[in-house]
CSV table of C-alpha atoms in Angstrom, one decimal:
chain,number,residue,atom,x,y,z
A,1,UNK,CA,170.4,81.7,63.8
A,2,UNK,CA,171.7,84.9,65.5
A,3,UNK,CA,170.2,85.8,68.7
A,4,UNK,CA,168.2,89.0,68.8
A,5,UNK,CA,169.6,91.7,71.2
A,6,UNK,CA,166.8,93.1,73.6
A,7,UNK,CA,165.8,96.6,72.6
A,8,UNK,CA,165.7,99.3,75.2
A,9,UNK,CA,162.8,101.6,74.9
A,10,UNK,CA,163.7,105.2,75.5
A,11,UNK,CA,161.6,107.3,77.7
A,12,UNK,CA,159.3,109.5,75.8
A,13,UNK,CA,160.2,113.2,75.8
A,14,UNK,CA,158.4,115.5,78.5
A,15,UNK,CA,156.1,118.1,76.8
A,16,UNK,CA,155.5,121.2,79.2
A,17,UNK,CA,153.0,124.0,78.2
A,18,UNK,CA,154.8,127.2,77.5
A,19,UNK,CA,153.6,130.3,79.5
A,20,UNK,CA,155.2,133.7,79.9
A,21,UNK,CA,156.3,132.8,83.4
A,22,UNK,CA,157.9,129.6,82.3
A,23,UNK,CA,159.7,131.3,79.5
A,24,UNK,CA,160.9,134.0,81.6
A,25,UNK,CA,162.3,131.2,84.1
A,26,UNK,CA,163.8,129.4,81.4
A,27,UNK,CA,165.5,132.3,80.0
A,28,UNK,CA,167.0,133.1,83.4
A,29,UNK,CA,168.5,129.7,83.8
A,30,UNK,CA,169.8,129.9,80.2
A,31,UNK,CA,172.0,133.0,81.1
A,32,UNK,CA,174.4,130.4,82.2
A,33,UNK,CA,174.8,129.3,78.5
A,34,UNK,CA,172.9,126.2,78.8
A,35,UNK,CA,170.6,124.7,76.2
A,36,UNK,CA,166.9,124.7,76.8
A,37,UNK,CA,167.1,120.9,77.5
A,38,UNK,CA,170.0,121.2,80.0
A,39,UNK,CA,168.3,123.9,81.8
A,40,UNK,CA,165.2,121.9,82.2
A,41,UNK,CA,167.2,118.8,83.3
A,42,UNK,CA,169.0,120.9,85.9
A,43,UNK,CA,165.9,122.5,87.3
A,44,UNK,CA,164.2,119.0,87.6
A,45,UNK,CA,167.3,117.7,89.4
A,46,UNK,CA,167.6,120.6,91.6
A,47,UNK,CA,164.0,120.6,92.8
A,48,UNK,CA,164.2,116.9,93.3
A,49,UNK,CA,167.2,117.2,95.5
A,50,UNK,CA,165.5,119.8,97.6
A,51,UNK,CA,162.4,117.9,98.0
A,52,UNK,CA,164.3,114.6,98.8
A,53,UNK,CA,166.2,116.6,101.5
A,54,UNK,CA,163.0,118.0,103.0
A,55,UNK,CA,161.4,114.5,103.1
A,56,UNK,CA,164.4,113.0,104.6
A,57,UNK,CA,164.7,115.7,107.3
A,58,UNK,CA,161.1,115.4,108.3
A,59,UNK,CA,160.5,119.0,107.3
A,60,UNK,CA,157.3,118.0,105.4
A,61,UNK,CA,155.5,114.6,105.0
A,62,UNK,CA,156.8,112.6,102.3
A,63,UNK,CA,155.2,113.1,99.0
A,64,UNK,CA,154.2,116.8,99.8
A,65,UNK,CA,155.4,120.1,98.5
A,66,UNK,CA,156.8,122.5,101.1
A,67,UNK,CA,155.1,125.9,100.9
A,68,UNK,CA,158.4,127.7,100.7
A,69,UNK,CA,162.1,126.4,100.1
A,70,UNK,CA,165.2,128.3,100.2
A,71,UNK,CA,168.9,127.8,99.0
A,72,UNK,CA,172.3,128.9,100.0
A,73,UNK,CA,174.6,130.4,97.6
A,74,UNK,CA,178.5,130.8,98.1
A,75,UNK,CA,179.7,134.2,96.9
A,76,UNK,CA,182.1,133.8,93.9
A,77,UNK,CA,184.4,136.8,93.1
A,78,UNK,CA,184.4,137.6,89.4
A,79,UNK,CA,187.5,136.5,87.5
A,80,UNK,CA,190.2,139.2,87.2
A,81,UNK,CA,191.8,139.9,83.9
A,82,UNK,CA,195.4,138.6,83.7
A,83,UNK,CA,196.7,142.1,83.6
A,84,UNK,CA,195.4,143.2,86.9
A,85,UNK,CA,197.4,142.7,90.0
A,86,UNK,CA,195.9,141.8,93.4
C-alpha cells in the first residue's frame, strides 16, 4: 500500500476592499511595470520592513504603528542612449 503524501494547505488569498485612494496608490506602484499581485506583495514587505526596523530600534513600542515614517531614496540618473557621449 502506497503511503499518502501529506498535503500542504495554501494560505487563502487576501481580499482588500477597493477604494479610490487604494486604486490610486496601486496605480502608482504599478507604474514600475509590476502586476497588481506583485505590487501588493512589495507594499506589504516594504511596510513590514519599516515596522520591524522601528520596533527593533525602539522608536515605537512593539506592535504599534508610528504616526509618521520616512524613507531614503538614492538618486539614479536616467540611462543614456548608446549614441550619446558623456
